[in-house]
mmCIF file of C-alpha atoms in Angstrom:
data_model
loop_
_atom_site.group_PDB
_atom_site.id
_atom_site.type_symbol
_atom_site.label_atom_id
_atom_site.label_comp_id
_atom_site.label_asym_id
_atom_site.label_seq_id
_atom_site.Cartn_x
_atom_site.Cartn_y
_atom_site.Cartn_z
ATOM 1 C CA UNK A 21 12.982 17.754 -8.701
ATOM 2 C CA UNK A 22 10.079 15.686 -7.352
ATOM 3 C CA UNK A 23 7.968 16.233 -10.445
ATOM 4 C CA UNK A 24 10.890 15.164 -12.627
ATOM 5 C CA UNK A 25 11.272 11.971 -10.610
ATOM 6 C CA UNK A 26 7.514 11.329 -10.775
ATOM 7 C CA UNK A 27 7.499 11.712 -14.546
ATOM 8 C CA UNK A 28 10.616 9.573 -14.961
ATOM 9 C CA UNK A 29 9.182 6.709 -12.904
ATOM 10 C CA UNK A 30 5.712 6.818 -14.449
ATOM 11 C CA UNK A 31 6.783 7.240 -18.054
ATOM 12 C CA UNK A 32 10.176 5.510 -18.211
ATOM 13 C CA UNK A 33 10.341 2.899 -15.438
ATOM 14 C CA UNK A 34 6.989 1.289 -14.629
ATOM 15 C CA UNK A 35 6.254 -1.377 -17.245
ATOM 16 C CA UNK A 36 2.907 -2.592 -15.875
ATOM 17 C CA UNK A 37 -0.363 -2.122 -17.766
ATOM 18 C CA UNK A 38 -1.559 -0.442 -14.544
ATOM 19 C CA UNK A 39 0.983 2.379 -14.743
ATOM 20 C CA UNK A 40 -1.689 5.046 -15.361
ATOM 21 C CA UNK A 41 -4.879 3.186 -14.537
ATOM 22 C CA UNK A 42 -7.074 4.178 -11.574
ATOM 23 C CA UNK A 43 -5.991 2.337 -8.463
ATOM 24 C CA UNK A 44 -8.782 0.263 -6.856
ATOM 25 C CA UNK A 45 -10.129 1.206 -3.432
ATOM 26 C CA UNK A 46 -9.586 -1.809 -1.209
ATOM 27 C CA UNK A 47 -10.153 -3.211 2.232
ATOM 28 C CA UNK A 48 -7.460 -5.438 3.742
ATOM 29 C CA UNK A 49 -8.385 -7.885 6.494
ATOM 30 C CA UNK A 50 -5.058 -7.782 8.394
ATOM 31 C CA UNK A 51 -5.871 -5.226 11.101
ATOM 32 C CA UNK A 52 -9.458 -6.508 11.162
ATOM 33 C CA UNK A 53 -8.714 -10.172 11.919
ATOM 34 C CA UNK A 54 -4.945 -10.775 11.974
ATOM 35 C CA UNK A 55 -4.541 -14.589 11.834
ATOM 36 C CA UNK A 56 -7.943 -15.318 13.392
ATOM 37 C CA UNK A 57 -10.212 -15.865 10.404
ATOM 38 C CA UNK A 58 -11.924 -18.365 8.162
ATOM 39 C CA UNK A 59 -14.142 -18.031 5.133
ATOM 40 C CA UNK A 60 -17.313 -17.507 7.187
ATOM 41 C CA UNK A 61 -15.692 -14.755 9.242
ATOM 42 C CA UNK A 62 -14.443 -12.917 6.150
ATOM 43 C CA UNK A 63 -17.669 -12.928 4.157
ATOM 44 C CA UNK A 64 -19.420 -10.267 6.293
ATOM 45 C CA UNK A 65 -16.467 -7.920 5.713
ATOM 46 C CA UNK A 66 -16.835 -8.508 1.966
ATOM 47 C CA UNK A 67 -20.590 -7.858 2.206
ATOM 48 C CA UNK A 68 -20.009 -4.592 4.059
ATOM 49 C CA UNK A 69 -17.364 -3.523 1.552
ATOM 50 C CA UNK A 70 -19.882 -3.981 -1.246
ATOM 51 C CA UNK A 71 -22.419 -1.759 0.533
ATOM 52 C CA UNK A 72 -19.843 0.981 1.006
ATOM 53 C CA UNK A 73 -18.665 1.037 -2.615
ATOM 54 C CA UNK A 74 -15.221 -0.470 -1.963
ATOM 55 C CA UNK A 75 -13.791 -2.174 -5.039
ATOM 56 C CA UNK A 76 -11.446 -4.908 -3.798
ATOM 57 C CA UNK A 77 -11.019 -7.267 -0.856
ATOM 58 C CA UNK A 78 -7.448 -8.280 0.008
ATOM 59 C CA UNK A 79 -6.806 -11.479 1.972
ATOM 60 C CA UNK A 80 -3.647 -10.966 4.011
ATOM 61 C CA UNK A 81 -1.313 -13.273 5.953
ATOM 62 C CA UNK A 82 -2.611 -16.602 7.297
ATOM 63 C CA UNK A 83 -4.400 -18.280 4.368
ATOM 64 C CA UNK A 84 -1.689 -20.925 3.659
ATOM 65 C CA UNK A 85 0.065 -23.930 5.203
ATOM 66 C CA UNK A 86 -1.186 -24.333 8.781
ATOM 67 C CA UNK A 87 -0.513 -20.724 9.726
ATOM 68 C CA UNK A 88 -2.374 -19.483 12.801
ATOM 69 C CA UNK A 89 0.487 -17.247 13.980
ATOM 70 C CA UNK A 90 3.860 -16.107 12.673
ATOM 71 C CA UNK A 91 5.759 -19.250 13.727
ATOM 72 C CA UNK A 92 5.082 -21.468 10.711
ATOM 73 C CA UNK A 93 4.328 -22.159 7.071
ATOM 74 C CA UNK A 94 6.247 -19.501 5.140
ATOM 75 C CA UNK A 95 7.386 -21.308 2.018
ATOM 76 C CA UNK A 96 4.305 -23.569 1.942
ATOM 77 C CA UNK A 97 2.060 -21.752 -0.526
ATOM 78 C CA UNK A 98 -0.852 -24.166 -0.363
ATOM 79 C CA UNK A 99 -4.321 -23.268 0.915
ATOM 80 C CA UNK A 100 -4.997 -23.817 4.622
ATOM 81 C CA UNK A 101 -7.964 -26.200 4.390
ATOM 82 C CA UNK A 102 -9.149 -25.551 7.944
ATOM 83 C CA UNK A 103 -9.824 -21.926 7.012
ATOM 84 C CA UNK A 104 -10.982 -22.578 3.436
ATOM 85 C CA UNK A 105 -12.470 -26.092 3.389
ATOM 86 C CA UNK A 106 -13.902 -25.564 -0.107
ATOM 87 C CA UNK A 107 -10.719 -24.077 -1.498
ATOM 88 C CA UNK A 108 -9.513 -20.551 -2.037
ATOM 89 C CA UNK A 109 -11.293 -20.177 -5.377
ATOM 90 C CA UNK A 110 -14.617 -20.780 -3.653
ATOM 91 C CA UNK A 111 -13.993 -17.710 -1.501
ATOM 92 C CA UNK A 112 -12.566 -15.693 -4.418
ATOM 93 C CA UNK A 113 -15.710 -16.507 -6.401
ATOM 94 C CA UNK A 114 -17.814 -15.169 -3.536
ATOM 95 C CA UNK A 115 -15.819 -11.926 -3.549
ATOM 96 C CA UNK A 116 -16.261 -11.604 -7.317
ATOM 97 C CA UNK A 117 -19.986 -12.316 -7.042
ATOM 98 C CA UNK A 118 -20.288 -9.284 -4.787
ATOM 99 C CA UNK A 119 -18.737 -7.160 -7.530
ATOM 100 C CA UNK A 120 -15.326 -6.806 -5.862
ATOM 101 C CA UNK A 121 -11.877 -7.776 -7.073
ATOM 102 C CA UNK A 122 -9.870 -10.291 -5.056
ATOM 103 C CA UNK A 123 -6.356 -9.696 -3.743
ATOM 104 C CA UNK A 124 -3.967 -12.117 -2.044
ATOM 105 C CA UNK A 125 -0.906 -11.715 0.211
ATOM 106 C CA UNK A 126 2.368 -13.584 -0.347
ATOM 107 C CA UNK A 127 5.794 -13.420 1.270
ATOM 108 C CA UNK A 128 7.795 -15.291 -1.386
ATOM 109 C CA UNK A 129 11.276 -14.449 -0.087
ATOM 110 C CA UNK A 130 10.843 -16.032 3.340
ATOM 111 C CA UNK A 131 10.814 -19.476 4.967
ATOM 112 C CA UNK A 132 9.767 -20.850 8.381
ATOM 113 C CA UNK A 133 11.590 -23.681 10.161
ATOM 114 C CA UNK A 134 8.138 -25.196 10.689
ATOM 115 C CA UNK A 135 7.373 -25.712 7.005
ATOM 116 C CA UNK A 136 7.350 -28.569 4.538
ATOM 117 C CA UNK A 137 9.723 -26.562 2.356
ATOM 118 C CA UNK A 138 12.355 -26.350 5.095
ATOM 119 C CA UNK A 139 11.973 -30.007 6.004
ATOM 120 C CA UNK A 140 12.494 -30.978 2.355
ATOM 121 C CA UNK A 141 15.146 -28.363 1.503
ATOM 122 C CA UNK A 142 16.956 -26.964 4.560
ATOM 123 C CA UNK A 143 19.698 -25.842 2.184
ATOM 124 C CA UNK A 144 17.287 -23.279 0.658
ATOM 125 C CA UNK A 145 17.718 -21.173 3.799
ATOM 126 C CA UNK A 146 20.295 -18.403 3.536
ATOM 127 C CA UNK A 147 22.743 -19.390 6.291
ATOM 128 C CA UNK A 148 26.440 -19.070 7.018
ATOM 129 C CA UNK A 149 27.835 -22.599 7.500
ATOM 130 C CA UNK A 150 28.474 -23.468 11.133
ATOM 131 C CA UNK A 151 26.458 -20.538 12.469
ATOM 132 C CA UNK A 152 22.915 -20.440 13.790
ATOM 133 C CA UNK A 153 20.816 -18.153 11.542
ATOM 134 C CA UNK A 154 19.181 -15.112 13.114
ATOM 135 C CA UNK A 155 15.381 -15.001 13.070
ATOM 136 C CA UNK A 156 13.195 -11.932 12.754
ATOM 137 C CA UNK A 157 9.456 -12.295 13.216
ATOM 138 C CA UNK A 158 10.287 -16.009 13.571
ATOM 139 C CA UNK A 159 11.191 -16.213 9.892
ATOM 140 C CA UNK A 160 14.285 -16.623 7.775
ATOM 141 C CA UNK A 161 15.445 -15.599 4.312
ATOM 142 C CA UNK A 162 15.335 -17.827 1.251
ATOM 143 C CA UNK A 163 18.386 -17.819 -0.987
ATOM 144 C CA UNK A 164 16.818 -16.223 -4.072
ATOM 145 C CA UNK A 165 20.234 -16.060 -5.728
ATOM 146 C CA UNK A 166 19.791 -19.762 -6.544
ATOM 147 C CA UNK A 167 17.605 -20.681 -9.511
ATOM 148 C CA UNK A 168 16.267 -23.897 -7.950
ATOM 149 C CA UNK A 169 14.912 -21.887 -5.007
ATOM 150 C CA UNK A 170 13.195 -19.405 -7.315
ATOM 151 C CA UNK A 171 11.785 -22.237 -9.443
ATOM 152 C CA UNK A 172 10.247 -23.885 -6.384
ATOM 153 C CA UNK A 173 8.535 -20.694 -5.195
ATOM 154 C CA UNK A 174 7.418 -19.800 -8.713
ATOM 155 C CA UNK A 175 5.822 -23.246 -9.181
ATOM 156 C CA UNK A 176 3.951 -22.935 -5.882
ATOM 157 C CA UNK A 177 2.728 -19.411 -6.602
ATOM 158 C CA UNK A 178 1.576 -20.203 -10.126
ATOM 159 C CA UNK A 179 -0.463 -23.150 -8.875
ATOM 160 C CA UNK A 180 -2.377 -20.698 -6.662
ATOM 161 C CA UNK A 181 -2.563 -17.839 -9.141
ATOM 162 C CA UNK A 182 -3.615 -20.052 -12.057
ATOM 163 C CA UNK A 183 -6.570 -21.467 -10.164
ATOM 164 C CA UNK A 184 -7.858 -18.931 -7.653
ATOM 165 C CA UNK A 185 -9.109 -15.903 -9.592
ATOM 166 C CA UNK A 186 -6.593 -13.464 -8.084
ATOM 167 C CA UNK A 187 -6.683 -9.855 -9.352
ATOM 168 C CA UNK A 188 -3.979 -8.366 -7.125
ATOM 169 C CA UNK A 189 -0.951 -9.629 -5.218
ATOM 170 C CA UNK A 190 0.556 -7.953 -2.172
ATOM 171 C CA UNK A 191 4.198 -9.104 -2.164
ATOM 172 C CA UNK A 192 5.529 -8.658 1.364
ATOM 173 C CA UNK A 193 8.978 -8.914 2.968
ATOM 174 C CA UNK A 194 8.827 -8.534 6.736
ATOM 175 C CA UNK A 195 12.488 -8.571 7.717
ATOM 176 C CA UNK A 196 15.957 -7.463 6.648
ATOM 177 C CA UNK A 197 18.520 -9.712 5.007
ATOM 178 C CA UNK A 198 21.018 -11.403 7.307
ATOM 179 C CA UNK A 199 23.279 -14.463 7.361
ATOM 180 C CA UNK A 200 24.502 -13.502 3.927
ATOM 181 C CA UNK A 201 25.896 -16.611 2.249
ATOM 182 C CA UNK A 202 25.078 -18.563 -0.916
ATOM 183 C CA UNK A 203 25.688 -22.303 -0.679
ATOM 184 C CA UNK A 204 26.588 -22.856 -4.323
ATOM 185 C CA UNK A 205 29.244 -20.130 -4.539
ATOM 186 C CA UNK A 206 32.963 -20.511 -3.737
ATOM 187 C CA UNK A 207 34.501 -18.382 -1.000
ATOM 188 C CA UNK A 208 35.917 -15.785 -3.375
ATOM 189 C CA UNK A 209 32.410 -15.033 -4.731
ATOM 190 C CA UNK A 210 30.559 -14.639 -1.441
ATOM 191 C CA UNK A 211 30.834 -10.867 -1.835
ATOM 192 C CA UNK A 212 28.356 -11.176 -4.720
ATOM 193 C CA UNK A 213 25.508 -12.570 -2.604
ATOM 194 C CA UNK A 214 23.613 -9.323 -2.001
ATOM 195 C CA UNK A 215 23.719 -8.499 -5.704
ATOM 196 C CA UNK A 216 22.757 -12.014 -6.740
ATOM 197 C CA UNK A 217 19.835 -11.914 -4.297
ATOM 198 C CA UNK A 218 18.436 -8.764 -5.929
ATOM 199 C CA UNK A 219 18.922 -10.183 -9.414
ATOM 200 C CA UNK A 220 17.055 -13.290 -8.255
ATOM 201 C CA UNK A 221 14.268 -11.123 -6.871
ATOM 202 C CA UNK A 222 14.041 -9.327 -10.221
ATOM 203 C CA UNK A 223 13.990 -12.658 -12.078
ATOM 204 C CA UNK A 224 11.142 -14.049 -9.967
ATOM 205 C CA UNK A 225 9.211 -10.781 -10.293
ATOM 206 C CA UNK A 226 9.765 -10.710 -14.060
ATOM 207 C CA UNK A 227 8.443 -14.240 -14.497
ATOM 208 C CA UNK A 228 5.322 -13.504 -12.488
ATOM 209 C CA UNK A 229 4.594 -10.186 -14.199
ATOM 210 C CA UNK A 230 5.119 -11.752 -17.634
ATOM 211 C CA UNK A 231 2.794 -14.642 -16.806
ATOM 212 C CA UNK A 232 0.117 -12.493 -15.128
ATOM 213 C CA UNK A 233 0.004 -9.095 -16.851
ATOM 214 C CA UNK A 234 -3.560 -8.574 -15.597
ATOM 215 C CA UNK A 235 -2.635 -8.939 -11.912
ATOM 216 C CA UNK A 236 -1.791 -5.701 -10.095
ATOM 217 C CA UNK A 237 1.399 -6.287 -8.093
ATOM 218 C CA UNK A 238 1.980 -4.258 -4.932
ATOM 219 C CA UNK A 239 5.306 -4.318 -3.148
ATOM 220 C CA UNK A 240 5.765 -4.163 0.612
ATOM 221 C CA UNK A 241 8.534 -4.569 3.166
ATOM 222 C CA UNK A 242 7.231 -3.520 6.546
ATOM 223 C CA UNK A 243 5.957 -0.773 4.324
ATOM 224 C CA UNK A 244 8.407 1.609 2.685
ATOM 225 C CA UNK A 245 11.385 -0.745 2.843
ATOM 226 C CA UNK A 246 10.410 -1.952 -0.630
ATOM 227 C CA UNK A 247 10.388 1.506 -2.219
ATOM 228 C CA UNK A 248 13.071 1.359 -4.880
ATOM 229 C CA UNK A 249 13.058 2.567 -8.462
ATOM 230 C CA UNK A 250 14.184 -0.862 -9.654
ATOM 231 C CA UNK A 251 11.156 -2.456 -7.975
ATOM 232 C CA UNK A 252 8.886 0.175 -9.544
ATOM 233 C CA UNK A 253 9.525 -1.613 -12.844
ATOM 234 C CA UNK A 254 7.466 -4.513 -11.499
ATOM 235 C CA UNK A 255 5.330 -2.939 -8.759
ATOM 236 C CA UNK A 256 3.344 0.116 -9.870
ATOM 237 C CA UNK A 257 2.310 0.633 -6.265
ATOM 238 C CA UNK A 258 3.964 -0.011 -2.900
ATOM 239 C CA UNK A 259 2.606 -0.015 0.648
ATOM 240 C CA UNK A 260 4.132 3.088 2.212
ATOM 241 C CA UNK A 261 4.412 1.913 5.824
ATOM 242 C CA UNK A 262 3.015 -0.541 8.355
ATOM 243 C CA UNK A 263 2.536 2.563 10.502
ATOM 244 C CA UNK A 264 -1.005 3.447 9.440
ATOM 245 C CA UNK A 265 -1.502 6.357 11.851
ATOM 246 C CA UNK A 266 -2.603 9.357 9.800
ATOM 247 C CA UNK A 267 -0.435 11.909 11.620
ATOM 248 C CA UNK A 268 2.672 9.739 11.432
ATOM 249 C CA UNK A 269 1.851 9.232 7.752
ATOM 250 C CA UNK A 270 2.151 12.981 7.101
ATOM 251 C CA UNK A 271 5.928 12.750 7.431
ATOM 252 C CA UNK A 272 6.142 9.284 5.856
ATOM 253 C CA UNK A 273 4.156 10.292 2.796
ATOM 254 C CA UNK A 274 5.894 13.650 2.501
ATOM 255 C CA UNK A 275 9.269 11.923 2.366
ATOM 256 C CA UNK A 276 8.024 9.298 -0.077
ATOM 257 C CA UNK A 277 6.534 11.917 -2.388
ATOM 258 C CA UNK A 278 9.915 13.592 -2.834
ATOM 259 C CA UNK A 279 10.820 10.825 -5.291
ATOM 260 C CA UNK A 280 7.832 8.555 -5.933
ATOM 261 C CA UNK A 281 4.547 9.506 -7.647
ATOM 262 C CA UNK A 282 1.446 9.465 -5.495
ATOM 263 C CA UNK A 283 -0.067 6.623 -7.579
ATOM 264 C CA UNK A 284 2.709 4.360 -6.241
ATOM 265 C CA UNK A 285 1.932 5.151 -2.616
ATOM 266 C CA UNK A 286 -0.711 2.957 -0.965
ATOM 267 C CA UNK A 287 -2.316 4.569 2.088
ATOM 268 C CA UNK A 288 -5.073 3.137 4.271
ATOM 269 C CA UNK A 289 -7.568 4.377 6.820
ATOM 270 C CA UNK A 290 -7.117 2.442 10.071
ATOM 271 C CA UNK A 291 -8.895 2.364 13.417
ATOM 272 C CA UNK A 292 -8.774 4.999 16.126
ATOM 273 C CA UNK A 293 -7.128 4.739 18.613
ATOM 274 C CA UNK A 294 -4.443 3.633 16.186
ATOM 275 C CA UNK A 295 -3.065 0.165 16.901
ATOM 276 C CA UNK A 296 0.561 1.225 16.382
ATOM 277 C CA UNK A 297 0.733 4.305 18.611
ATOM 278 C CA UNK A 298 -2.668 4.708 20.272
ATOM 279 C CA UNK A 299 -3.351 8.127 18.732
ATOM 280 C CA UNK A 300 -6.983 9.219 18.422
ATOM 281 C CA UNK A 301 -7.588 10.941 15.094
ATOM 282 C CA UNK A 302 -10.846 12.137 13.488
ATOM 283 C CA UNK A 303 -12.201 9.895 10.752
ATOM 284 C CA UNK A 304 -12.252 12.745 8.222
ATOM 285 C CA UNK A 305 -8.555 13.383 8.825
ATOM 286 C CA UNK A 306 -7.665 9.721 8.383
ATOM 287 C CA UNK A 307 -9.523 9.737 5.071
ATOM 288 C CA UNK A 308 -7.988 12.990 3.839
ATOM 289 C CA UNK A 309 -4.441 11.759 4.540
ATOM 290 C CA UNK A 310 -5.093 8.374 2.910
ATOM 291 C CA UNK A 311 -6.433 10.092 -0.211
ATOM 292 C CA UNK A 312 -2.957 11.533 -0.794
ATOM 293 C CA UNK A 313 -2.110 8.142 -2.297
ATOM 294 C CA UNK A 314 -4.078 5.032 -3.241
ATOM 295 C CA UNK A 315 -7.002 4.891 -0.802
ATOM 296 C CA UNK A 316 -7.769 1.738 1.151
ATOM 297 C CA UNK A 317 -9.133 0.597 4.515
ATOM 298 C CA UNK A 318 -7.302 -1.476 7.114
ATOM 299 C CA UNK A 319 -9.992 -2.191 9.718
ATOM 300 C CA UNK A 320 -13.036 -4.352 10.437
ATOM 301 C CA UNK A 321 -15.902 -2.780 8.528
ATOM 302 C CA UNK A 322 -18.431 -4.895 10.428
ATOM 303 C CA UNK A 323 -17.499 -3.310 13.773
ATOM 304 C CA UNK A 324 -17.822 0.306 12.669
ATOM 305 C CA UNK A 325 -20.549 2.643 13.868
ATOM 306 C CA UNK A 326 -23.263 3.674 11.441
ATOM 307 C CA UNK A 327 -21.762 7.155 11.467
ATOM 308 C CA UNK A 328 -18.334 5.886 10.431
ATOM 309 C CA UNK A 329 -19.842 3.610 7.785
ATOM 310 C CA UNK A 330 -21.603 6.628 6.313
ATOM 311 C CA UNK A 331 -18.271 8.460 6.373
ATOM 312 C CA UNK A 332 -16.558 5.600 4.506
ATOM 313 C CA UNK A 333 -19.318 5.548 1.913
ATOM 314 C CA UNK A 334 -18.933 9.293 1.364
ATOM 315 C CA UNK A 335 -15.122 9.101 1.258
ATOM 316 C CA UNK A 336 -15.249 6.319 -1.319
ATOM 317 C CA UNK A 337 -17.739 8.219 -3.482
ATOM 318 C CA UNK A 338 -15.709 11.424 -3.260
ATOM 319 C CA UNK A 339 -12.435 9.663 -3.996
ATOM 320 C CA UNK A 340 -13.838 8.022 -7.109
ATOM 321 C CA UNK A 341 -14.522 11.524 -8.431
ATOM 322 C CA UNK A 342 -11.019 12.849 -7.813
ATOM 323 C CA UNK A 343 -8.620 9.873 -7.929
ATOM 324 C CA UNK A 344 -7.721 10.391 -11.578
ATOM 325 C CA UNK A 345 -6.380 13.775 -10.493
ATOM 326 C CA UNK A 346 -4.963 12.917 -7.057
ATOM 327 C CA UNK A 347 -3.178 9.816 -8.368
ATOM 328 C CA UNK A 348 -1.820 11.257 -11.619
ATOM 329 C CA UNK A 349 -1.963 15.041 -11.408
ATOM 330 C CA UNK A 350 1.103 17.226 -10.951
ATOM 331 C CA UNK A 351 2.000 17.043 -7.259
ATOM 332 C CA UNK A 352 3.054 20.000 -5.119
ATOM 333 C CA UNK A 353 4.080 20.042 -1.462
ATOM 334 C CA UNK A 354 2.796 23.316 -0.045
ATOM 335 C CA UNK A 355 3.736 22.866 3.631
ATOM 336 C CA UNK A 356 6.143 20.197 4.848
ATOM 337 C CA UNK A 357 5.076 18.632 8.180
ATOM 338 C CA UNK A 358 8.670 18.616 9.408
ATOM 339 C CA UNK A 359 8.831 22.401 9.326
ATOM 340 C CA UNK A 360 5.635 23.483 11.064
ATOM 341 C CA UNK A 361 2.448 22.505 12.832
ATOM 342 C CA UNK A 362 0.801 22.077 9.452
ATOM 343 C CA UNK A 363 0.992 20.001 6.310
ATOM 344 C CA UNK A 364 -0.477 20.831 2.918
ATOM 345 C CA UNK A 365 -0.240 19.387 -0.568
ATOM 346 C CA UNK A 366 -2.092 19.601 -3.867
ATOM 347 C CA UNK A 367 -2.378 18.045 -7.302
ATOM 348 C CA UNK A 368 -3.140 19.954 -10.497
ATOM 349 C CA UNK A 369 -4.396 18.643 -13.819
ATOM 350 C CA UNK A 370 -2.149 18.957 -16.866
ATOM 351 C CA UNK A 371 -4.422 21.585 -18.394
ATOM 352 C CA UNK A 372 -4.479 23.565 -15.112
ATOM 353 C CA UNK A 373 -8.276 23.428 -15.052
ATOM 354 C CA UNK A 374 -8.664 21.406 -11.852
ATOM 355 C CA UNK A 375 -6.915 21.094 -8.509
ATOM 356 C CA UNK A 376 -7.402 19.196 -5.249
ATOM 357 C CA UNK A 377 -5.824 20.676 -2.121
ATOM 358 C CA UNK A 378 -5.464 19.121 1.358
ATOM 359 C CA UNK A 379 -4.455 20.982 4.500
ATOM 360 C CA UNK A 380 -3.824 19.464 7.935
ATOM 361 C CA UNK A 381 -3.478 21.290 11.248
ATOM 362 C CA UNK A 382 -1.640 18.978 13.624
ATOM 363 C CA UNK A 383 -1.983 20.408 17.146
ATOM 364 C CA UNK A 384 -4.516 22.940 18.394
ATOM 365 C CA UNK A 385 -3.685 25.992 20.519
ATOM 366 C CA UNK A 386 -5.649 27.818 23.204
ATOM 367 C CA UNK A 387 -5.421 30.980 21.116
ATOM 368 C CA UNK A 388 -4.975 29.839 17.516
ATOM 369 C CA UNK A 389 -3.294 32.227 15.153
ATOM 370 C CA UNK A 390 -4.351 32.797 11.557
ATOM 371 C CA UNK A 391 -2.429 30.950 8.856
ATOM 372 C CA UNK A 392 -2.696 30.922 5.089
ATOM 373 C CA UNK A 393 -2.153 28.329 2.397
ATOM 374 C CA UNK A 394 -0.817 29.526 -0.934
ATOM 375 C CA UNK A 395 -1.385 27.251 -3.922
ATOM 376 C CA UNK A 396 0.920 26.438 -6.836
ATOM 377 C CA UNK A 397 0.762 25.309 -10.452
ATOM 378 C CA UNK A 398 -2.452 27.114 -11.404
ATOM 379 C CA UNK A 399 -2.976 29.394 -14.387
ATOM 380 C CA UNK A 400 -2.749 32.974 -13.060
ATOM 381 C CA UNK A 401 -5.142 34.165 -15.773
ATOM 382 C CA UNK A 402 -7.936 31.703 -14.957
ATOM 383 C CA UNK A 403 -10.665 31.929 -12.347
ATOM 384 C CA UNK A 404 -11.275 28.930 -10.089
ATOM 385 C CA UNK A 405 -14.413 27.938 -8.246
ATOM 386 C CA UNK A 406 -14.290 26.230 -4.859
ATOM 387 C CA UNK A 407 -16.852 23.507 -5.558
ATOM 388 C CA UNK A 408 -17.879 23.211 -1.895
ATOM 389 C CA UNK A 409 -18.672 26.895 -1.369
ATOM 390 C CA UNK A 410 -19.167 28.275 -4.870
ATOM 391 C CA UNK A 411 -16.674 31.050 -4.129
ATOM 392 C CA UNK A 412 -14.534 32.131 -7.088
ATOM 393 C CA UNK A 413 -10.853 33.051 -6.870
ATOM 394 C CA UNK A 414 -8.338 34.171 -9.443
ATOM 395 C CA UNK A 415 -5.504 31.776 -10.051
ATOM 396 C CA UNK A 416 -3.059 34.596 -9.294
ATOM 397 C CA UNK A 417 -4.922 35.288 -6.046
ATOM 398 C CA UNK A 418 -4.734 31.647 -4.912
ATOM 399 C CA UNK A 419 -1.032 31.436 -5.650
ATOM 400 C CA UNK A 420 0.112 34.837 -4.361
ATOM 401 C CA UNK A 421 -2.312 35.541 -1.518
ATOM 402 C CA UNK A 422 -3.796 32.121 -0.836
ATOM 403 C CA UNK A 423 -6.682 31.569 1.574
ATOM 404 C CA UNK A 424 -6.984 31.530 5.342
ATOM 405 C CA UNK A 425 -6.942 28.080 6.909
ATOM 406 C CA UNK A 426 -9.932 27.203 9.093
ATOM 407 C CA UNK A 427 -9.275 27.392 12.829
ATOM 408 C CA UNK A 428 -10.693 24.743 15.134
ATOM 409 C CA UNK A 429 -9.700 25.451 18.736
ATOM 410 C CA UNK A 430 -9.754 22.552 21.204
ATOM 411 C CA UNK A 431 -9.403 19.980 18.447
ATOM 412 C CA UNK A 432 -6.162 18.346 17.339
ATOM 413 C CA UNK A 433 -5.447 16.667 14.002
ATOM 414 C CA UNK A 434 -7.927 18.423 11.726
ATOM 415 C CA UNK A 435 -7.900 18.303 7.942
ATOM 416 C CA UNK A 436 -9.749 19.956 5.123
ATOM 417 C CA UNK A 437 -9.884 19.150 1.417
ATOM 418 C CA UNK A 438 -10.613 21.689 -1.328
ATOM 419 C CA UNK A 439 -11.625 20.996 -4.908
ATOM 420 C CA UNK A 440 -11.185 23.817 -7.418
ATOM 421 C CA UNK A 441 -12.253 23.929 -11.051
ATOM 422 C CA UNK A 442 -11.566 26.633 -13.615
ATOM 423 C CA UNK A 443 -14.651 28.444 -14.878
ATOM 424 C CA UNK A 444 -15.294 30.070 -18.212
ATOM 425 C CA UNK A 445 -14.879 33.843 -18.401
#
């Protein structure tokens, strides 16, 4: 079922030129700086990304209006001059000069009370007449069902995108819809507002994708809230969750993979202890889990130890060798993390000549017991070499008998990746 969904979405739904192109390895500045940044503070992160082989820098929330926290400026898509006194293109040019692509965060569906847009057009806010609207993250919803609202946001976004050298847009939506009411509809049509909102969202997305076919558009809504097959038409990848903890991501990514291809699923390596739940997870495990989807980094590269920087450099180099397979190969769940203390998945090339396998052992035990991982989707008549060890297995052996998982007592949250290639008889 999952493979049918993956094929349907990749081949019949996604319209972007990026539908089967390798996804860039990126670093996002959000968990590195939050709102506390300027051009000079960001440049060292860009410099470090270049050294480590990362391919894109993404500038997240806080570059617009006068936004130093989440209380203002949504709806004012003009560059914050205090942070970028020479303009956004000046910084984008610096990123490009280092050999990286440049990505930019927007939240086009939202508005702040403290914004020029609200002061000029309070009626753009989605609000039931006579009732105080309900905030979430100190922000409110724009009425995208109305064309004049969409036109305003489109004009602001195009002014930025036409002049700033943007290669990628992260389209975020950090709250649910509420106060459902459209000011230009009569009472007997208010039941249409949800539907009209989505059609407006599609219209704005369509106009942007048509105008900027060379910009990679990523969807996001607190993470997986934006996963939707309709949105896949515009967004060939979507941020899977704001929960970036690798162990929590095992369940998140397992559930996502039931319907959506792994190339749609953005997954980042974050700091340890994790900032969402405080969990301490080995760096190798964080990388292995993130490589299940589109690999990125959500941390301050300049504050990492030399050991972790070396690990990033190796992860990036390894991922560049396998991402064509891990992003677009045939995906198999071998062990679901909901059912056991382990998770395992693999991708296989169409010709069955190559496979990448990942296994994760979640908790350790004082007396660990032996477990096996059995593979799937291989050719039973071919022999496969484990490229790390040189050991050769029959395809039938790997699928019917499998191999023993490594045991690491006294160590939680361990992962191992395997790369197999078929060898000539």
